[in-house]
Amino acid sequence: MRLGLVIDLDVCVGCHACAIACKQWNASGMTGALTDYEPYGAEPSGVWFNRIRSYEVGEYPVSKTINFPMSCMHCEDAACVTVCPTGASYKRAEDGIVLVDQDKCMGCNFCSWACPYGARELDRATGTMKKCTLCADRIYDQNLAVEDRQPACVLTCPAHARMFGDFDDPESAVSRTVRERSGYQLMPELGYNPTNHYLPPRKAKPIPIENLGKPGFKEKLKTFVNKVVKR
Amino acid sequence: MHPAFSVIFFTVSSGAGLGLFALLVLADLFKLGGGLSSQALLMPGILAIFLVGGGFLSSVFHLANPKNSWRAVMRFRTSWLSREGVFGLLFFPFASIYLGLAWLAPESWLPVRYVFGIVALLLSWAAIFSTGMIYACLKTIRQWNTPLTPANYLALGHFSGVLLLLAFLPQENQGLFVFLAIALLAVAAFLKAIYYFWIVAPHISSTINTATGFNRAKVKLLDQGHTHGTFLTQEFGFQVARKYRLILKAIFFLIAFVYPLMILIGNPTQGGMVIATISALLGLVVERWLFFAEARHVVNLYHGAQRC
């Protein structure tokens, strides 16, 4: 098995719900707590497994805002695991999840230097490195209903921009979606072969804003109301 | 990259100590400059062990969770950090026994002393090389991912080592070591100059386009997703202005190479050598600070850098 995520950049609305759900689940999960520093102070900071950034692609007016959630890519050739001197970082043979053994980590930061995706963050309170576990303590939980055995971020996403599945199976939903929608990996030139894939935005018809022709009755009414009502 | 003082101190101190010890063993084996007496071996040898030990201690205290530091030897097969730890730890017994034999053992024990000396020599080379490879093996940092990195560490380690050795020698015994120091100085300065020209030259590197996958358009960061800094911005976001980098490079070359060279070619006294050595070591601290400050990690692309 090679478990990972597919993130659909076409529909992600950038609401940060995945990051919040992640924090909620993992704060009490196998690598919890995810310490916050000065959460109510002037300079709030802390450990997160999932971060969402927003980019402008293209130049105005031909541009688009892309919300970009990033967590551990669970790379096939995970350099963070090879550089770890203690053996705390490991990649599970059975499902490809990259994890940090909190009892072995000595907090040297070397794995975070080797990670191009910024997936690893040091918890200053415990002195150990923390990262996305792909909710390894949830996806196999027999006490949960089958449809709930998914990472917290995937379950919570209101836009259904996240998918979870097995990339080794060519007929799994994630494999098929990546194939059909030309899913891609980030920074492929570094050769880490990340498992997580991103789906590019689909082409959409541009919404016309100029030369719209004669205004209809609705438009005329709107213009009239706007003229009459002072705001 | 954030330049952590403990790591700067560790690499400068252990590099100088290992370089000094390697040169001591070489001088003993090949009778360089007529060979060093066992008394002349002892004091620099002890200093070398203290420099390496102090460096290692400082690197342990740099860890966020030092109680697990003993585990750092567990992944010798894959991790350069682990290799550095193993070579460094093995260096201490071999180096100590070598010095002990040089001090106490009779002449008939010479082959045994040489065996321990050769092992300590190879270990010190392996340890300096591993220090360099810790940085050179990272594909995420273009400025480090080059064979020049371990080459620089080896050259600067031996250069600072030979200066330390000269600081211990009375003027009449310096002879050959002054020439050795000038040669090592030239090699170290040239390698570092090549490195500085190389990192500012245009390169094919990761860009914000390959980082996000949007290869056919301009990509600009709108929102980082956090209000204050994170671990990532604190560890990788550090930057120095180009102007200051140039000034620091000039200071480094001046106090690490130019001033010691002037002392070396002017028939150095022992006191002069001590000052030149201190000056060079301070220069190496500046160099090591720049080594970190100039490195740009690719994660900065996600925080808005256009290229690394």
PDB file of N, CA and C in Angstrom, chain A residues 167-226:
ATOM      1  N   PHE A 167      -2.271   4.714  -3.550  1.00  0.00           N
ATOM      2  CA  PHE A 167      -1.749   5.013  -4.877  1.00  0.00           C
ATOM      3  C   PHE A 167      -1.143   3.786  -5.559  1.00  0.00           C
ATOM      4  N   ASP A 168      -0.940   2.715  -4.797  1.00  0.00           N
ATOM      5  CA  ASP A 168      -0.394   1.494  -5.392  1.00  0.00           C
ATOM      6  C   ASP A 168      -1.449   0.780  -6.239  1.00  0.00           C
ATOM      7  N   ASP A 169      -2.707   0.994  -5.870  1.00  0.00           N
ATOM      8  CA  ASP A 169      -3.792   0.357  -6.604  1.00  0.00           C
ATOM      9  C   ASP A 169      -4.176   1.259  -7.782  1.00  0.00           C
ATOM     10  N   PRO A 170      -3.930   0.827  -9.018  1.00  0.00           N
ATOM     11  CA  PRO A 170      -4.193   1.720 -10.162  1.00  0.00           C
ATOM     12  C   PRO A 170      -5.668   2.018 -10.350  1.00  0.00           C
ATOM     13  N   GLU A 171      -6.549   1.230  -9.728  1.00  0.00           N
ATOM     14  CA  GLU A 171      -7.979   1.477  -9.898  1.00  0.00           C
ATOM     15  C   GLU A 171      -8.602   2.168  -8.693  1.00  0.00           C
ATOM     16  N   SER A 172      -7.785   2.568  -7.721  1.00  0.00           N
ATOM     17  CA  SER A 172      -8.360   3.282  -6.581  1.00  0.00           C
ATOM     18  C   SER A 172      -8.825   4.661  -7.029  1.00  0.00           C
ATOM     19  N   ALA A 173      -9.722   5.256  -6.243  1.00  0.00           N
ATOM     20  CA  ALA A 173     -10.288   6.559  -6.621  1.00  0.00           C
ATOM     21  C   ALA A 173      -9.175   7.602  -6.787  1.00  0.00           C
ATOM     22  N   VAL A 174      -8.188   7.580  -5.892  1.00  0.00           N
ATOM     23  CA  VAL A 174      -7.134   8.591  -5.997  1.00  0.00           C
ATOM     24  C   VAL A 174      -6.303   8.390  -7.264  1.00  0.00           C
ATOM     25  N   SER A 175      -5.952   7.146  -7.569  1.00  0.00           N
ATOM     26  CA  SER A 175      -5.151   6.888  -8.772  1.00  0.00           C
ATOM     27  C   SER A 175      -5.901   7.319 -10.019  1.00  0.00           C
ATOM     28  N   ARG A 176      -7.188   6.975 -10.042  1.00  0.00           N
ATOM     29  CA  ARG A 176      -7.986   7.305 -11.228  1.00  0.00           C
ATOM     30  C   ARG A 176      -8.111   8.830 -11.370  1.00  0.00           C
ATOM     31  N   THR A 177      -8.369   9.507 -10.269  1.00  0.00           N
ATOM     32  CA  THR A 177      -8.530  10.966 -10.339  1.00  0.00           C
ATOM     33  C   THR A 177      -7.231  11.622 -10.808  1.00  0.00           C
ATOM     34  N   VAL A 178      -6.106  11.156 -10.271  1.00  0.00           N
ATOM     35  CA  VAL A 178      -4.824  11.737 -10.673  1.00  0.00           C
ATOM     36  C   VAL A 178      -4.611  11.525 -12.171  1.00  0.00           C
ATOM     37  N   ARG A 179      -4.979  10.336 -12.644  1.00  0.00           N
ATOM     38  CA  ARG A 179      -4.813  10.033 -14.069  1.00  0.00           C
ATOM     39  C   ARG A 179      -5.707  10.941 -14.912  1.00  0.00           C
ATOM     40  N   GLU A 180      -6.971  11.047 -14.503  1.00  0.00           N
ATOM     41  CA  GLU A 180      -7.933  11.767 -15.335  1.00  0.00           C
ATOM     42  C   GLU A 180      -7.742  13.269 -15.296  1.00  0.00           C
ATOM     43  N   ARG A 181      -7.301  13.776 -14.154  1.00  0.00           N
ATOM     44  CA  ARG A 181      -7.218  15.233 -14.015  1.00  0.00           C
ATOM     45  C   ARG A 181      -5.782  15.733 -14.098  1.00  0.00           C
ATOM     46  N   SER A 182      -4.849  14.914 -14.563  1.00  0.00           N
ATOM     47  CA  SER A 182      -3.433  15.277 -14.686  1.00  0.00           C
ATOM     48  C   SER A 182      -2.880  15.770 -13.360  1.00  0.00           C
ATOM     49  N   GLY A 183      -3.077  14.977 -12.329  1.00  0.00           N
ATOM     50  CA  GLY A 183      -2.509  15.331 -11.020  1.00  0.00           C
ATOM     51  C   GLY A 183      -0.989  15.336 -11.090  1.00  0.00           C
ATOM     52  N   TYR A 184      -0.382  16.209 -10.304  1.00  0.00           N
ATOM     53  CA  TYR A 184       1.078  16.331 -10.383  1.00  0.00           C
ATOM     54  C   TYR A 184       1.683  16.382  -8.986  1.00  0.00           C
ATOM     55  N   GLN A 185       3.017  16.173  -8.950  1.00  0.00           N
ATOM     56  CA  GLN A 185       3.760  16.248  -7.693  1.00  0.00           C
ATOM     57  C   GLN A 185       4.463  17.591  -7.607  1.00  0.00           C
ATOM     58  N   LEU A 186       4.763  18.036  -6.380  1.00  0.00           N
ATOM     59  CA  LEU A 186       5.457  19.310  -6.201  1.00  0.00           C
ATOM     60  C   LEU A 186       6.968  19.090  -6.258  1.00  0.00           C
ATOM     61  N   MET A 187       7.676  20.048  -6.849  1.00  0.00           N
ATOM     62  CA  MET A 187       9.134  20.014  -6.967  1.00  0.00           C
ATOM     63  C   MET A 187       9.659  18.637  -7.387  1.00  0.00           C
ATOM     64  N   PRO A 188       9.170  18.148  -8.534  1.00  0.00           N
ATOM     65  CA  PRO A 188       9.611  16.803  -8.943  1.00  0.00           C
ATOM     66  C   PRO A 188      11.112  16.747  -9.227  1.00  0.00           C
ATOM     67  N   GLU A 189      11.718  17.927  -9.501  1.00  0.00           N
ATOM     68  CA  GLU A 189      13.140  17.940  -9.872  1.00  0.00           C
ATOM     69  C   GLU A 189      14.050  17.484  -8.739  1.00  0.00           C
ATOM     70  N   LEU A 190      13.539  17.521  -7.485  1.00  0.00           N
ATOM     71  CA  LEU A 190      14.379  17.076  -6.373  1.00  0.00           C
ATOM     72  C   LEU A 190      14.399  15.553  -6.256  1.00  0.00           C
ATOM     73  N   GLY A 191      13.457  14.894  -6.924  1.00  0.00           N
ATOM     74  CA  GLY A 191      13.495  13.439  -6.986  1.00  0.00           C
ATOM     75  C   GLY A 191      13.065  12.723  -5.721  1.00  0.00           C
ATOM     76  N   TYR A 192      12.242  13.359  -4.897  1.00  0.00           N
ATOM     77  CA  TYR A 192      11.793  12.678  -3.681  1.00  0.00           C
ATOM     78  C   TYR A 192      10.562  11.814  -3.931  1.00  0.00           C
ATOM     79  N   ASN A 193       9.961  11.970  -5.107  1.00  0.00           N
ATOM     80  CA  ASN A 193       8.786  11.189  -5.493  1.00  0.00           C
ATOM     81  C   ASN A 193       7.685  11.233  -4.439  1.00  0.00           C
ATOM     82  N   PRO A 194       7.155  12.442  -4.164  1.00  0.00           N
ATOM     83  CA  PRO A 194       6.113  12.560  -3.146  1.00  0.00           C
ATOM     84  C   PRO A 194       4.858  11.782  -3.528  1.00  0.00           C
ATOM     85  N   THR A 195       4.210  11.195  -2.525  1.00  0.00           N
ATOM     86  CA  THR A 195       2.989  10.420  -2.771  1.00  0.00           C
ATOM     87  C   THR A 195       1.797  11.345  -3.005  1.00  0.00           C
ATOM     88  N   ASN A 196       1.690  12.404  -2.235  1.00  0.00           N
ATOM     89  CA  ASN A 196       0.560  13.320  -2.414  1.00  0.00           C
ATOM     90  C   ASN A 196       0.616  13.973  -3.793  1.00  0.00           C
ATOM     91  N   HIS A 197      -0.545  14.086  -4.391  1.00  0.00           N
ATOM     92  CA  HIS A 197      -0.646  14.730  -5.704  1.00  0.00           C
ATOM     93  C   HIS A 197      -1.582  15.929  -5.620  1.00  0.00           C
ATOM     94  N   TYR A 198      -1.383  16.862  -6.525  1.00  0.00           N
ATOM     95  CA  TYR A 198      -2.231  18.058  -6.597  1.00  0.00           C
ATOM     96  C   TYR A 198      -2.934  18.088  -7.944  1.00  0.00           C
ATOM     97  N   LEU A 199      -4.223  18.410  -7.916  1.00  0.00           N
ATOM     98  CA  LEU A 199      -4.975  18.509  -9.164  1.00  0.00           C
ATOM     99  C   LEU A 199      -5.025  19.966  -9.592  1.00  0.00           C
ATOM    100  N   PRO A 200      -4.608  20.251 -10.825  1.00  0.00           N
ATOM    101  CA  PRO A 200      -4.600  21.650 -11.266  1.00  0.00           C
ATOM    102  C   PRO A 200      -6.019  22.164 -11.459  1.00  0.00           C
ATOM    103  N   PRO A 201      -6.203  23.491 -11.413  1.00  0.00           N
ATOM    104  CA  PRO A 201      -7.539  24.054 -11.662  1.00  0.00           C
ATOM    105  C   PRO A 201      -8.008  23.688 -13.069  1.00  0.00           C
ATOM    106  N   ARG A 202      -9.294  23.414 -13.190  1.00  0.00           N
ATOM    107  CA  ARG A 202      -9.833  23.105 -14.511  1.00  0.00           C
ATOM    108  C   ARG A 202     -10.054  24.387 -15.289  1.00  0.00           C
ATOM    109  N   LYS A 203     -10.053  24.242 -16.597  1.00  0.00           N
ATOM    110  CA  LYS A 203     -10.335  25.412 -17.433  1.00  0.00           C
ATOM    111  C   LYS A 203     -11.807  25.749 -17.292  1.00  0.00           C
ATOM    112  N   ALA A 204     -12.097  27.016 -17.027  1.00  0.00           N
ATOM    113  CA  ALA A 204     -13.491  27.435 -16.934  1.00  0.00           C
ATOM    114  C   ALA A 204     -13.706  28.567 -17.923  1.00  0.00           C
ATOM    115  N   LYS A 205     -14.938  28.648 -18.408  1.00  0.00           N
ATOM    116  CA  LYS A 205     -15.257  29.753 -19.307  1.00  0.00           C
ATOM    117  C   LYS A 205     -15.077  31.060 -18.568  1.00  0.00           C
ATOM    118  N   PRO A 206     -14.386  32.032 -19.162  1.00  0.00           N
ATOM    119  CA  PRO A 206     -14.259  33.316 -18.466  1.00  0.00           C
ATOM    120  C   PRO A 206     -15.609  34.005 -18.344  1.00  0.00           C
ATOM    121  N   ILE A 207     -15.813  34.663 -17.231  1.00  0.00           N
ATOM    122  CA  ILE A 207     -17.063  35.401 -17.034  1.00  0.00           C
ATOM    123  C   ILE A 207     -16.900  36.761 -17.704  1.00  0.00           C
ATOM    124  N   PRO A 208     -17.750  37.063 -18.706  1.00  0.00           N
ATOM    125  CA  PRO A 208     -17.545  38.325 -19.434  1.00  0.00           C
ATOM    126  C   PRO A 208     -17.794  39.529 -18.531  1.00  0.00           C
ATOM    127  N   ILE A 209     -16.945  40.529 -18.682  1.00  0.00           N
ATOM    128  CA  ILE A 209     -17.139  41.755 -17.905  1.00  0.00           C
ATOM    129  C   ILE A 209     -17.233  42.990 -18.798  1.00  0.00           C
ATOM    130  N   GLU A 210     -16.907  42.838 -20.102  1.00  0.00           N
ATOM    131  CA  GLU A 210     -16.975  43.984 -21.014  1.00  0.00           C
ATOM    132  C   GLU A 210     -17.845  43.628 -22.219  1.00  0.00           C
ATOM    133  N   ASN A 211     -18.354  44.647 -22.934  1.00  0.00           N
ATOM    134  CA  ASN A 211     -19.187  44.470 -24.125  1.00  0.00           C
ATOM    135  C   ASN A 211     -20.296  43.453 -23.892  1.00  0.00           C
ATOM    136  N   LEU A 212     -21.087  43.723 -22.888  1.00  0.00           N
ATOM    137  CA  LEU A 212     -22.100  42.753 -22.521  1.00  0.00           C
ATOM    138  C   LEU A 212     -23.376  42.908 -23.350  1.00  0.00           C
ATOM    139  N   GLY A 213     -23.394  43.829 -24.293  1.00  0.00           N
ATOM    140  CA  GLY A 213     -24.604  44.038 -25.091  1.00  0.00           C
ATOM    141  C   GLY A 213     -25.591  44.922 -24.348  1.00  0.00           C
ATOM    142  N   LYS A 214     -26.801  45.027 -24.920  1.00  0.00           N
ATOM    143  CA  LYS A 214     -27.804  45.893 -24.304  1.00  0.00           C
ATOM    144  C   LYS A 214     -28.267  45.320 -22.995  1.00  0.00           C
ATOM    145  N   PRO A 215     -28.416  46.139 -21.944  1.00  0.00           N
ATOM    146  CA  PRO A 215     -28.908  45.600 -20.671  1.00  0.00           C
ATOM    147  C   PRO A 215     -30.365  45.209 -20.778  1.00  0.00           C
ATOM    148  N   GLY A 216     -30.687  44.077 -20.138  1.00  0.00           N
ATOM    149  CA  GLY A 216     -32.064  43.616 -20.128  1.00  0.00           C
ATOM    150  C   GLY A 216     -32.877  44.378 -19.084  1.00  0.00           C
ATOM    151  N   PHE A 217     -34.122  43.952 -18.853  1.00  0.00           N
ATOM    152  CA  PHE A 217     -35.014  44.636 -17.919  1.00  0.00           C
ATOM    153  C   PHE A 217     -34.446  44.590 -16.498  1.00  0.00           C
ATOM    154  N   LYS A 218     -33.903  43.391 -16.130  1.00  0.00           N
ATOM    155  CA  LYS A 218     -33.354  43.198 -14.788  1.00  0.00           C
ATOM    156  C   LYS A 218     -32.228  44.194 -14.527  1.00  0.00           C
ATOM    157  N   GLU A 219     -31.336  44.293 -15.507  1.00  0.00           N
ATOM    158  CA  GLU A 219     -30.180  45.179 -15.351  1.00  0.00           C
ATOM    159  C   GLU A 219     -30.638  46.629 -15.216  1.00  0.00           C
ATOM    160  N   LYS A 220     -31.632  47.003 -16.079  1.00  0.00           N
ATOM    161  CA  LYS A 220     -32.151  48.374 -16.047  1.00  0.00           C
ATOM    162  C   LYS A 220     -32.753  48.688 -14.687  1.00  0.00           C
ATOM    163  N   LEU A 221     -33.503  47.717 -14.157  1.00  0.00           N
ATOM    164  CA  LEU A 221     -34.138  47.894 -12.857  1.00  0.00           C
ATOM    165  C   LEU A 221     -33.084  48.091 -11.770  1.00  0.00           C
ATOM    166  N   LYS A 222     -32.034  47.243 -11.839  1.00  0.00           N
ATOM    167  CA  LYS A 222     -30.953  47.317 -10.856  1.00  0.00           C
ATOM    168  C   LYS A 222     -30.297  48.693 -10.906  1.00  0.00           C
ATOM    169  N   THR A 223     -29.961  49.150 -12.118  1.00  0.00           N
ATOM    170  CA  THR A 223     -29.318  50.452 -12.266  1.00  0.00           C
ATOM    171  C   THR A 223     -30.214  51.545 -11.699  1.00  0.00           C
ATOM    172  N   PHE A 224     -31.544  51.432 -11.992  1.00  0.00           N
ATOM    173  CA  PHE A 224     -32.487  52.430 -11.505  1.00  0.00           C
ATOM    174  C   PHE A 224     -32.522  52.454  -9.978  1.00  0.00           C
ATOM    175  N   VAL A 225     -32.606  51.245  -9.382  1.00  0.00           N
ATOM    176  CA  VAL A 225     -32.668  51.153  -7.919  1.00  0.00           C
ATOM    177  C   VAL A 225     -31.387  51.725  -7.317  1.00  0.00           C
ATOM    178  N   ASN A 226     -30.269  51.392  -7.922  1.00  0.00           N
ATOM    179  CA  ASN A 226     -29.003  51.894  -7.409  1.00  0.00           C
ATOM    180  C   ASN A 226     -28.934  53.419  -7.467  1.00  0.00           C
TER     181      ASN A 226
END
